Structures are given as structure tokens and as C-alpha cells.
Coordinates of C-alpha atoms in Angstrom, one line a residue:
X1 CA 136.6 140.4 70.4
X2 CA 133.9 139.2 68.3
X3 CA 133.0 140.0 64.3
X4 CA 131.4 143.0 64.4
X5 CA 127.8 142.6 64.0
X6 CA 124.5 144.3 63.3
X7 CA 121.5 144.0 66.1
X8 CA 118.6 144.7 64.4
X9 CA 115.9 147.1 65.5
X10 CA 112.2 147.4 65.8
X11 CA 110.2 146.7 62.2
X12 CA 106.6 147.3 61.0
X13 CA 106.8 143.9 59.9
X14 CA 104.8 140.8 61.6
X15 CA 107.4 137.9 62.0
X16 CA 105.5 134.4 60.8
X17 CA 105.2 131.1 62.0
X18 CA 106.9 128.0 59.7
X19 CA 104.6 127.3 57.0
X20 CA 101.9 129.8 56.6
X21 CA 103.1 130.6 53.3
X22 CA 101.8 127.0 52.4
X23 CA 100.0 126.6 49.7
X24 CA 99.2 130.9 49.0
X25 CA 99.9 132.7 46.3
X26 CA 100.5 129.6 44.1
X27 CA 101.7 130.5 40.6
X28 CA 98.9 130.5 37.4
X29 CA 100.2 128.4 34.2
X30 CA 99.9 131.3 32.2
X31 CA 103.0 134.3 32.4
X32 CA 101.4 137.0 34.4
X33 CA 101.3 137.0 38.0
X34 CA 100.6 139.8 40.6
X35 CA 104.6 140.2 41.9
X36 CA 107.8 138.8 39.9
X37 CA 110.6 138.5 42.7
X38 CA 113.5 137.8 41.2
X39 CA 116.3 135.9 42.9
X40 CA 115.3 133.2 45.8
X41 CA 117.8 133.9 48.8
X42 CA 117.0 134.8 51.9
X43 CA 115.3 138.4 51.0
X44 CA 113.3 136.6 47.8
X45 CA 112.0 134.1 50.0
X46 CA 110.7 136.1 53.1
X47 CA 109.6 138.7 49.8
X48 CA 107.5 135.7 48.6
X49 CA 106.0 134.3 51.8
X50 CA 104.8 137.7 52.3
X51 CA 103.0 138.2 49.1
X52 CA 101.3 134.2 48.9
X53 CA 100.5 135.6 52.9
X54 CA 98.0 137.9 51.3
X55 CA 97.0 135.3 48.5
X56 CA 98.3 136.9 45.2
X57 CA 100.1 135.4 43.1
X58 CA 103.8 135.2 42.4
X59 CA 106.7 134.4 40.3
X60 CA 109.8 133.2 42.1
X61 CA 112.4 132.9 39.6
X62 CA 116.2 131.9 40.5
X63 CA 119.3 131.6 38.4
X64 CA 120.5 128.9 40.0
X65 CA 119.1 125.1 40.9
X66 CA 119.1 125.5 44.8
X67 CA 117.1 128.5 47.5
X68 CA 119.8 130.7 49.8
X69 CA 121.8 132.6 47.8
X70 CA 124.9 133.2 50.1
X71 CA 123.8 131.7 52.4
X72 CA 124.2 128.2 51.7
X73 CA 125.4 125.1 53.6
X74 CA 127.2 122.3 51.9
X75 CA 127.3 118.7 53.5
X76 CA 129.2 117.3 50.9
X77 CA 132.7 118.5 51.0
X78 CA 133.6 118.0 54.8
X79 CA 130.6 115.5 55.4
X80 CA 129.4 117.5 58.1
X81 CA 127.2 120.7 57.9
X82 CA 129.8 124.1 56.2
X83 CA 128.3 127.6 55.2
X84 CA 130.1 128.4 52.5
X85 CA 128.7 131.9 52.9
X86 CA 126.9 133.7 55.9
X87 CA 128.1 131.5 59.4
X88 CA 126.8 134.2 62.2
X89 CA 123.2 134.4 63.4
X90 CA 123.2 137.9 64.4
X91 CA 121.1 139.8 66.8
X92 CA 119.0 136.5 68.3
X93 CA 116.5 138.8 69.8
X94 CA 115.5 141.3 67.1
X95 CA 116.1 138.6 64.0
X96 CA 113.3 136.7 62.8
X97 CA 115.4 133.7 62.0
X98 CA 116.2 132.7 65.6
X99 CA 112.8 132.6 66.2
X100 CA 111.8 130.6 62.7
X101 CA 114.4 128.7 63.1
X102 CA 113.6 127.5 66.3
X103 CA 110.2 126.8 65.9
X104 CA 111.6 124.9 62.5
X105 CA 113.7 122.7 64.9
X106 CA 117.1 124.2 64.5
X107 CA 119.9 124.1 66.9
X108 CA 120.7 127.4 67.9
X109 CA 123.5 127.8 70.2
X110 CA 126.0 130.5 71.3
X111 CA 129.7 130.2 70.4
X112 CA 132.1 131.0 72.9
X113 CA 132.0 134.8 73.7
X114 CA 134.9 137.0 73.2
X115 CA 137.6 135.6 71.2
X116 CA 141.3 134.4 71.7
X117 CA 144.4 136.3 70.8
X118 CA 147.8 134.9 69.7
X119 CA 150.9 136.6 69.1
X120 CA 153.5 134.4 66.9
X121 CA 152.6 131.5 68.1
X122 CA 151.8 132.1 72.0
X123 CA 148.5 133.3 73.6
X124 CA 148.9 137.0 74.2
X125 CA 148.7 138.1 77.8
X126 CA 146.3 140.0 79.7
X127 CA 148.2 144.0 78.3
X128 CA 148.4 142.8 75.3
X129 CA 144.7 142.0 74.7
X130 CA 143.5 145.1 76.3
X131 CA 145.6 147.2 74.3
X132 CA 144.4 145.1 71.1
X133 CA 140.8 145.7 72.2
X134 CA 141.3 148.9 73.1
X135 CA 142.6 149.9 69.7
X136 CA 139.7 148.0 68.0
X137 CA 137.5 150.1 69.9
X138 CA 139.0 153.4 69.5
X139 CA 139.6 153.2 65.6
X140 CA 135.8 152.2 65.5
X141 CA 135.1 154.5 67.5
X142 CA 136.6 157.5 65.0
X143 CA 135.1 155.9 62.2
X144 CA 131.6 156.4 63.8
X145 CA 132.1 159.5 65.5
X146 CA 132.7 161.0 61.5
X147 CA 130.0 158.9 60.2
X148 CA 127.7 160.5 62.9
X149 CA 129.0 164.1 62.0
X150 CA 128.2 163.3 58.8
X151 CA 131.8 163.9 57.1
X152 CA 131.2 160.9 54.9
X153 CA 135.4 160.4 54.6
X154 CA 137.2 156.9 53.8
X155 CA 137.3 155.2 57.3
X156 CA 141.1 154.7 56.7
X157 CA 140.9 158.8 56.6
X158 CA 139.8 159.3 60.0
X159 CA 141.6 156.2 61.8
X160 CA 143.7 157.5 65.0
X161 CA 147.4 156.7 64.9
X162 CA 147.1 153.1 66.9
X163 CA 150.6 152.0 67.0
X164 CA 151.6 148.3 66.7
X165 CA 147.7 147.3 67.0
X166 CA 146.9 149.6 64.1
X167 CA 147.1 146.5 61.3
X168 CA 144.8 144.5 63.6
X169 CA 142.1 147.3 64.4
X170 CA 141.9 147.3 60.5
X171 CA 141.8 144.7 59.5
X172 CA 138.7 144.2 62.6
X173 CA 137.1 147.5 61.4
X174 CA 137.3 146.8 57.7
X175 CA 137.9 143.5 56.0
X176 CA 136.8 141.2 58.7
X177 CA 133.4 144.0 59.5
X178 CA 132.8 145.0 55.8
X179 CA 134.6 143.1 53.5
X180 CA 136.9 145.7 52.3
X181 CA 139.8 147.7 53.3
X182 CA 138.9 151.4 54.9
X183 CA 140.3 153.3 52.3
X184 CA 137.1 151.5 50.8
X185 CA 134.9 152.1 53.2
X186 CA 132.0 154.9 53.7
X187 CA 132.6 156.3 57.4
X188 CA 128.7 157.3 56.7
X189 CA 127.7 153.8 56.3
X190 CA 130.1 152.3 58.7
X191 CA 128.2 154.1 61.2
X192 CA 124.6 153.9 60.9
X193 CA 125.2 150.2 61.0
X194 CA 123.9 148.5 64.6
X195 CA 126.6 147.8 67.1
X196 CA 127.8 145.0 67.8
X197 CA 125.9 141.6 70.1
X198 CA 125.7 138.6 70.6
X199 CA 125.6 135.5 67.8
X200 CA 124.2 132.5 67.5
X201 CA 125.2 130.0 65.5
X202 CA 122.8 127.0 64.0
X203 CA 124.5 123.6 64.5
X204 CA 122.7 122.1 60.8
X205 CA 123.7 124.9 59.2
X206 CA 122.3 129.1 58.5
X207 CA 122.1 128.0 54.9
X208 CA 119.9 124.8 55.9
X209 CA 117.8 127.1 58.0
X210 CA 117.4 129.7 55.5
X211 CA 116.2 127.0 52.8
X212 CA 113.7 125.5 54.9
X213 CA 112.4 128.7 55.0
X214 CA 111.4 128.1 51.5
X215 CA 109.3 125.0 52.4
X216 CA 105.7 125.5 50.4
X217 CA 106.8 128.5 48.1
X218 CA 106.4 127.7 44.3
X219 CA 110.4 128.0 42.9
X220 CA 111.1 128.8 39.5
X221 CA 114.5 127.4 39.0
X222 CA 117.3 127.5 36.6
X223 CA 115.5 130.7 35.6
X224 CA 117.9 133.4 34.7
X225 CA 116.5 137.1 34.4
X226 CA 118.0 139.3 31.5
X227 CA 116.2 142.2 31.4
X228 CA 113.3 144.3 33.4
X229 CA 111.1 146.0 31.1
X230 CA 108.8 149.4 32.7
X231 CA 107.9 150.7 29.7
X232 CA 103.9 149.2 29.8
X233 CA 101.1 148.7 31.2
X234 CA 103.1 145.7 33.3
X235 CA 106.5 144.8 33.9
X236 CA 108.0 142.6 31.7
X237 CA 110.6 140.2 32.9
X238 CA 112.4 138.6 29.9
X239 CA 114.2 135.3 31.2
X240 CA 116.5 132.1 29.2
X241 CA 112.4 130.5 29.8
X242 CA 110.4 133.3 28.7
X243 CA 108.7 136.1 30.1
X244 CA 107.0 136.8 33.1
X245 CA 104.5 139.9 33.4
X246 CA 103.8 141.6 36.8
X247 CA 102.2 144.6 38.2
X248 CA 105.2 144.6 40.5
X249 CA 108.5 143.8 40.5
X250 CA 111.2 143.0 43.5
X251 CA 115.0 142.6 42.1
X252 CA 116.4 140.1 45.2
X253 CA 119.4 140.2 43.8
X254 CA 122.9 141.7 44.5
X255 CA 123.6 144.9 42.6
X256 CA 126.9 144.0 41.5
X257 CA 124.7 141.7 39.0
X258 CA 122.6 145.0 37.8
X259 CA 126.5 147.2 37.6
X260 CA 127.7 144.0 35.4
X261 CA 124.9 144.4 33.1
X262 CA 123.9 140.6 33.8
X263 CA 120.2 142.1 34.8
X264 CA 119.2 145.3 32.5
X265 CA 116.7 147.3 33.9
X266 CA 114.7 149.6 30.5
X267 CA 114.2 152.5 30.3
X268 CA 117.3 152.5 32.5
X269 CA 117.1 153.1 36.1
X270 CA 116.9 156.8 36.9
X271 CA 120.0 159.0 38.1
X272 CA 119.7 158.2 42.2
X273 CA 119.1 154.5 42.0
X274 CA 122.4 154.2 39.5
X275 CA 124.2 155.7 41.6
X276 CA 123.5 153.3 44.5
X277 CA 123.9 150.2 42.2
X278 CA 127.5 151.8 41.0
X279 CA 128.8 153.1 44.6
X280 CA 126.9 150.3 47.0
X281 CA 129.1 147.6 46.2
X282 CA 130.1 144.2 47.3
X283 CA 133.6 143.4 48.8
X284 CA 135.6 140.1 48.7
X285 CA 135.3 137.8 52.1
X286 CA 135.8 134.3 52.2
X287 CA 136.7 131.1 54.1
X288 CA 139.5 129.3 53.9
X289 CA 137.6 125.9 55.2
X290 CA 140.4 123.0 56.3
X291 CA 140.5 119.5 58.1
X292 CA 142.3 119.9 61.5
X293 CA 141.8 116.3 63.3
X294 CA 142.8 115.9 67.5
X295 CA 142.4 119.3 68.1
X296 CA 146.1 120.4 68.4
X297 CA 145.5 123.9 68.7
X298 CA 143.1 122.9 71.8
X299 CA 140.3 125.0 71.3
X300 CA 137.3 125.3 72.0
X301 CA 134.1 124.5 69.9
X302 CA 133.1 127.7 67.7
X303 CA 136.3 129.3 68.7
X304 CA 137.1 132.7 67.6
X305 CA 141.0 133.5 67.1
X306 CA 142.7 136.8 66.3
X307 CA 146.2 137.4 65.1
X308 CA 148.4 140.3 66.0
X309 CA 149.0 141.7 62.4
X310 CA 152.0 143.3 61.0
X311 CA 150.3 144.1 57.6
X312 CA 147.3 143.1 55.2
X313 CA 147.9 139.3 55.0
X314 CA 146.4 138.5 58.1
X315 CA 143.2 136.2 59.0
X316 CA 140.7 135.4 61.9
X317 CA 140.1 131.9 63.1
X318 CA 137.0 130.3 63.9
X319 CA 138.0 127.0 65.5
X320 CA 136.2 123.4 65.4
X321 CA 133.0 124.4 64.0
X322 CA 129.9 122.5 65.6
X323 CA 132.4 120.3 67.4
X324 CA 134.0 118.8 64.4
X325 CA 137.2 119.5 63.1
X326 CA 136.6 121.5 60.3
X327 CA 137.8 125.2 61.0
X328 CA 137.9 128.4 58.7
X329 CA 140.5 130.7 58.2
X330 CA 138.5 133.8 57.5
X331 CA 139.9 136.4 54.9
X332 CA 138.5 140.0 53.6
X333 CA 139.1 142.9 51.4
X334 CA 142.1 143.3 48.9
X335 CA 143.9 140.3 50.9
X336 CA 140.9 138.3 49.9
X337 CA 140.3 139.4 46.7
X338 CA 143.9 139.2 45.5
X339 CA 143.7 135.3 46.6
X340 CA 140.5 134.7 45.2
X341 CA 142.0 136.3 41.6
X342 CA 145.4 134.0 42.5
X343 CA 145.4 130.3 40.9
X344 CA 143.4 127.4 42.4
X345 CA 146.0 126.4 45.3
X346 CA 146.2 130.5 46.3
X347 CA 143.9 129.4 49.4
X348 CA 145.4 126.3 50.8
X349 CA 149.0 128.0 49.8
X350 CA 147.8 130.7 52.6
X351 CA 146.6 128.2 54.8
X352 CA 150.1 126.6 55.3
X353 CA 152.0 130.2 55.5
X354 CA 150.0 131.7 57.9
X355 CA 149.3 128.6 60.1
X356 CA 153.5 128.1 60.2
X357 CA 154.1 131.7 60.9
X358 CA 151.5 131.8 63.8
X359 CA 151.6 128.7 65.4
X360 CA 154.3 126.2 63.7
X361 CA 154.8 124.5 60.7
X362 CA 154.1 121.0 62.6
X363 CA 150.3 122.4 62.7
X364 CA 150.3 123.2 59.5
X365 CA 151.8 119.6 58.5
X366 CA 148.0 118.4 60.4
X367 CA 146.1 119.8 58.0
X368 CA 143.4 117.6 56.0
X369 CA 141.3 118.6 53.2
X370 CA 140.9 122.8 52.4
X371 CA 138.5 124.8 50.6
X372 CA 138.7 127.9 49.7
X373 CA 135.5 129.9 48.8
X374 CA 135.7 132.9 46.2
X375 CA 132.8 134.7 46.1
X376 CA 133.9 137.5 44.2
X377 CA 134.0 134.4 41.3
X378 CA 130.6 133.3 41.7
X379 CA 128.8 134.7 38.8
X380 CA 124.9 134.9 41.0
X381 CA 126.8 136.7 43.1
X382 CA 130.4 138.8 42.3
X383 CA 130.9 139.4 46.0
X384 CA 130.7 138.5 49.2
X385 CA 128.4 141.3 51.1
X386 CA 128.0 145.1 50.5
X387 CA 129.3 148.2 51.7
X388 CA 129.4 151.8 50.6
X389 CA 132.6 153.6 48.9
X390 CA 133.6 156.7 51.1
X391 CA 130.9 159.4 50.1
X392 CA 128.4 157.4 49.1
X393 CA 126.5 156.4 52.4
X394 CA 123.8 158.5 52.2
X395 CA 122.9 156.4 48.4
X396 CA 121.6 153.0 50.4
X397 CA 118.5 154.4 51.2
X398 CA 117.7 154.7 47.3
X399 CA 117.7 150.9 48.1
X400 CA 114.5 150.8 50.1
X401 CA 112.4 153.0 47.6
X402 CA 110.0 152.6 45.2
X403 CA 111.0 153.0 41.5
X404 CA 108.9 154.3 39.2
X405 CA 105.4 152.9 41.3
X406 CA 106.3 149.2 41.0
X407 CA 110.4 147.9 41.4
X408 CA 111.5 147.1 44.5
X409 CA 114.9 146.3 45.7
X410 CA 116.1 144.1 48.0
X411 CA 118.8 142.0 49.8
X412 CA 121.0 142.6 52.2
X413 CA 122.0 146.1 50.1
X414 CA 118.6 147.2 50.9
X415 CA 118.9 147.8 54.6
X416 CA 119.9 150.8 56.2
X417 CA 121.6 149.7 59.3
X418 CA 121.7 145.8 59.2
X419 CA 123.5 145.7 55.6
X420 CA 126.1 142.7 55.6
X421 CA 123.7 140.3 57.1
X422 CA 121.1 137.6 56.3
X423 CA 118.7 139.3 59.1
X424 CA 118.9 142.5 57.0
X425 CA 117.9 140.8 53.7
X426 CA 115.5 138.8 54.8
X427 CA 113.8 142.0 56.5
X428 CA 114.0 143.9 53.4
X429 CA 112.2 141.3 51.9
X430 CA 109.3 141.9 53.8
X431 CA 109.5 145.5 52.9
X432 CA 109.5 145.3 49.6
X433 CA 107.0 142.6 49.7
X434 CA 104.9 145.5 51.7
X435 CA 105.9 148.0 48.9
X436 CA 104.2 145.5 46.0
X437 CA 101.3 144.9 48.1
X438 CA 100.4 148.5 48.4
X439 CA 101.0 148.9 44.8
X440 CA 99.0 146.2 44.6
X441 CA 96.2 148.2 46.8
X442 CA 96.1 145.9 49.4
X443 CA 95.1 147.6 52.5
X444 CA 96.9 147.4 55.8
X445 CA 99.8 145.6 53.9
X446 CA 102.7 146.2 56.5
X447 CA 100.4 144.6 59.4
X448 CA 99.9 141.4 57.0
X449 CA 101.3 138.3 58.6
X450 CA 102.9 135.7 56.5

């Protein structure tokens, strides 16, 4: 078994070589500009290309003094490359990044496919991992079948009885595929995202590849949005260094930062959209990132491990990333949130009790440097990735609309089916770049190349 993943399908949208965003759409010195994006990760950057594509101008503000958003790769704490958010390249042959990335230079590889599965300690044997995928796939399967059927339940509602893989199929299905538990989970949206594929993984980092993408755009940083104002003849975007005036206006940014009131929208966003931003929301997944030197374990590089779980507290294992000897413990939902609320050793304290109990406390004795990630903490972001609350699945698609003739939304909230990924932000950047540019009344603005 693999992390569930989203393959994306066909788009409108022409993909564009490395660079043609150079020097297009460069920002005037005074305030006004054609399109205000707020927020420069993956969706405000493909958002931006787009619109300097068809040479008008832009304001690129972000909050914070670096491109990526989650998705963001850190050289400095292991000295070698370590997403501290989004790891998998989904979907290589619909996602835009393999191909921009490659052309960029990246090395993009497959991990090993399929994954390992221990059981206290020894490597389970060939019953034992068909029943555990075969539980996997018949719990997803329920979830989807009711999704499809439109009964829009809590996944956890319509999960068969799966004996003693049941904990493991759930924690699969929900905190390791959508960052929460399934009592928290839409069986609506569970199901209208893409099955699963292959990944790729990109050797200098997704977050590296996602910044280069950013090469030649005109960042604002250290910019913090407060409020969007709709109420004249332009939007007003009021930010800690003044404010910016648009005839459009694309909010890249999670809504968890909109239901926290950290971004204010006036007059307030209307009775459909509200209701996304308060029921599409982000769940807790992080990494537990350590130092494991020699290899004791003797994986492979980019080796996936599952645990036969007997409750909640339970992990995945991706093994020697790139080669190296950094691995993560990965950990989602409650679990992950009631860590990430824990004090500052909560993480590492993890580390050494699950690493005992699964494969002996002279592995966990090995262990070298650990971080733990908390994404629910980080205040650009309060969360790790979205998904819908049971009943609520139909609300997303308020995401890719128009409000009120000129805001856009997007990130990867804003995508129907590929939600949870950096693929599905950075494509509904280029929607809602297309969105502005036909506000805008350019002509033929989905076939416009960036």
C-alpha cells in the first residue's frame, strides 16, 4: 500500500515552459494593479505566472519572507534536502510539476512501489498483508460507494466491520489520506477525489521545485493581508504596508486563515461561500523527521512502512529519504493534533514509544536528531491540508466560483477532485488566474499560455 493519492485529470489549462512568466506583468510603483493574488504558494505562483503570461499587471503579496507555502524544503536542519510539508509528487502524467520540474532540472524518481508491513516487530507474511490490503480496500471502497450515492454520511458511518485490520484501514482511509479521522470526514468528498497512482518524488526537494517555479515573478514579501474590501469601484486590499487596489482579486490562501478572521473579507462573503470556508477545513498531519544512521531497519531508499494498529496512536514510515538517513514518522488526525497541542518533546516522546513497541527499543536507542512539524501551529497556515466535514461535500465547489464578479479562490481547497495536493493548488491557480483574466476581458483567457 501506498498514501492514497489524487491523479489528476484533463484541464482547460495550457501547461508552460520554465520562465515565460519572466519579465510580464511586472508590478507599477503606484498601488493599483490589474490582479491582487494574495498568498505566494504553489496556487499564487502558477495564479501569477498566468496573469504576467497575458502582460497585466499584478500584486503578489505573501505573509511570510519565503515562496511555497506548505510546501517547503528545509536544508538546514538535517543538512540534506527535508519537505517539511507536501513530500509526494502525485499523478506524474497529468501534473504539471513533473513536467516543469523536469525541464527545471529536477530529479524526479519513483520510490519503491507498494509498501512494507510489520507486525510488532517482524515483517508480516504473505496472509497477513493481503488481508491488510484487502481491508484498506474494502473500507475505501464503502466510503466511495456512499459518496457516489450521494448519502454524504461521516466515512466512519459507513465503514464495514473489518476485524483486527479495522484500526489500520482507518487510519489508511482517514488520517494518513485526509488528515483527519472518518468521523471527520465527508464520504461525499472522500469520493470524488481521484484514485490512487503512482508518485514521484523529487530528490532536491517538492518545496525547492515549487520555489523555482517562482523564478522572474515580482514577490511582495513580508506583506500581510487584513482585510478585502468589494464595496467600490476596485478591490481594496488593506495590508501591515498599505493598500493595494485591483479589478480582481485571488485569495491563495488556506481558509482556515479567512474562519480565524486573520483575512476579513467586507461586505462579508455571502451565505454559500461561508459555508465552505466554515465546513472545508484543514486537518492536522505531520512528520515526525529523525536521524537513523547504518540503516538498521534495512530498508530501502524512499521506503514506505505500515504498522498493524490496535488503536489511534499509530504511524506510517517513509524510510531513508533520497538515500540519506533521515526518515519520517508520519502522523494525522486527532493523533496528530493532540501531539502537535502536547509540549515541545510530544514528537520525539512518540518517536521512541512507537519505534520500541514496533521494532525494539535498541532502534529506538539509534536515533539522531528529530523534528517534529506542527502545522496546525503555524499561523500562515493552521493546518496541514483540507477536507470536508460529513455533509458538506457538495460546499468545495463554491471554492472554484466567482464571487461577486472579481474574488477568486484558490489553493489546494479549491479543487474538486485533487484537494490535498500541491498538483490541485497549483491548477486552481490557473483557474482562477483564467477567472481574473476574463473579468479582466481578456479574450480566449483559458487557452493563454504562461
Amino acid at each position: 500500500m501506498t498514501r492514497r493519492t489524487f491523479i489528476a485529470g484533463a484541464s482547460a489549462l495550457a501547461v508552460a515552459p520554465l520562465g515565460a512568466a519572466r519579465a510580464l506583468g511586472q508590478v507599477p510603483a503606484s498601488g493599483q494593479v490589474d490582479v491582487v493574488i494574495v498568498g505566494a504558494g504553489a496556487a499564487g505562483i502558477s495564479a501569477a505566472r498566468k496573469v504576467a503570461a497575458a502582460g497585466r499587471s499584478y500584486a503578489l503579496i505573501e505573509a511570510s519572507k519565503r515562496v511555497g507555502g506548505r510546501a517547503f524544503t528545509d536544508t538546514s536542519l538535517f543538512g540534506v534536502p527535508f519537505d517539511r510539508g507536501a513530500h509526494w509528487l502525485h499523478a506524474p502524467d497529468n501534473n504539471p510539476l513533473a513536467e516543469l520540474g523536469t525541464q527545471a532540472g529536477f530529479d524526479l524518481y519513483a520510490p519503491p512501489q507498494g509498501a512494507r508491513l510489520y507486525i510488532k516487530g517482524r515483517e508480516a507474511s504473505q496472509s497477513d498483508y493481503e488481508d491488510f490490503v484487502s481491508a484498506v480496500r474494502r473500507g475505501e471502497r464503502a466510503i466511495g460507494a456512499a459518496g457516489d450515492a450521494g448519502r454524504d454520511f461521516a466515512a466512519s458511518r459507513v465503514l464495514p466491520d473489518l476485524g483486527i485490520w479495522g484500526p489500520s484501514a482507518a487510519f489508511v482511509a482517514g488520517p494518513f489520506s485526509c488528515a483527519k479521522d472518518l468521523d471527520q470526514v465527508s464520504s461525499v468528498d472522500f469520493s470524488r477525489s481521484e484514485e490512487r497512482g503512482e508518485d514521484l518524488f523529487c530528490r532536491q526537494g517538492y518545496g525547492a521545485l515549487v520555489a523555482k517555479m517562482a523564478e522572474g515573478l515580482s514577490v511582495r514579501f513580508e506583506t500581510t493581508a487584513a482585510s478585502v474590501d468589494m464595496g467600490g469601484r476596485l478591490v481594496q486590499v488593506s495590508t501591515n504596508k498599505g493598500t493595494l487596489s485591483g479589478r480582481a482579486v485571488i485569495l491563495a490562501v488556506p481558509p482556515s486563515l479567512l474562519l480565524a478572521g486573520k483575512i476579513r473579507v467586507n461586505p462579508g462573503l455571502p451565505l454559500r461561500y461561508r459555508s465552505a470556508v466554515e465546513r472545508i477545513t484543514l486537518g492536522a498531519y505531520d512528520h515526525i523527521a529523525f536521524e537513523l544512521p547504518g540503516n538498521p531497519l534495512r530498508l530501502s531508499p524512499d521506503e514506505t512502512v505500515h504498522v498493524k494498529a490496535d488503536g489511534p496512536r499509530t504511524f506510517a514510515l517513509v524510510a531513508r529519504m533520497g538515500g540519506t538517513d533521515l526518515h519520517m514518522l508520519e502522523v494525522g488526525g486527532k493523533f496528530a493534533q493532540d501531539l502537535a497541542d502536547g509540549p515541545a518533546t510530544s514528537g520525539a516522546a512518540f518517536l521512541k514509544e512507537a519505534l520500541t513497541r514496533e521494532f525494539g527499543a535498541d532502534i529506538a536507542a539509534r536515533v539522531g536528531k528529530v523534528h517534529h512539524t506542527r502545522w496546525t501551529k503555524e499561523p500562515l497556515a493552521l493546518g496541514a491540508f483540507s477536507c470536508a466535514l460529513p455533509g458538506s461535500g457538495n460546499l468545495r465547489r463554491a471554492f472554484t466560483e466567482v464571487v461577486n464578479g472579481r474574488l477568486m479562490f484558490a489553493g489546494e481547497h479549491a479543487h474538486e477532485t485533487l484537494w490535498g495536493t500541491v498538483n490541485g493548488a497549483w491548477l486552481s491557480g490557473e483557474r482562477a488566474a483564467t477567472q481574473a483574466l476574463r473579468v479582466l476581458g481578456v479574450m480566449g483567457a483559458a487557452s493563454i499560455s504562461q
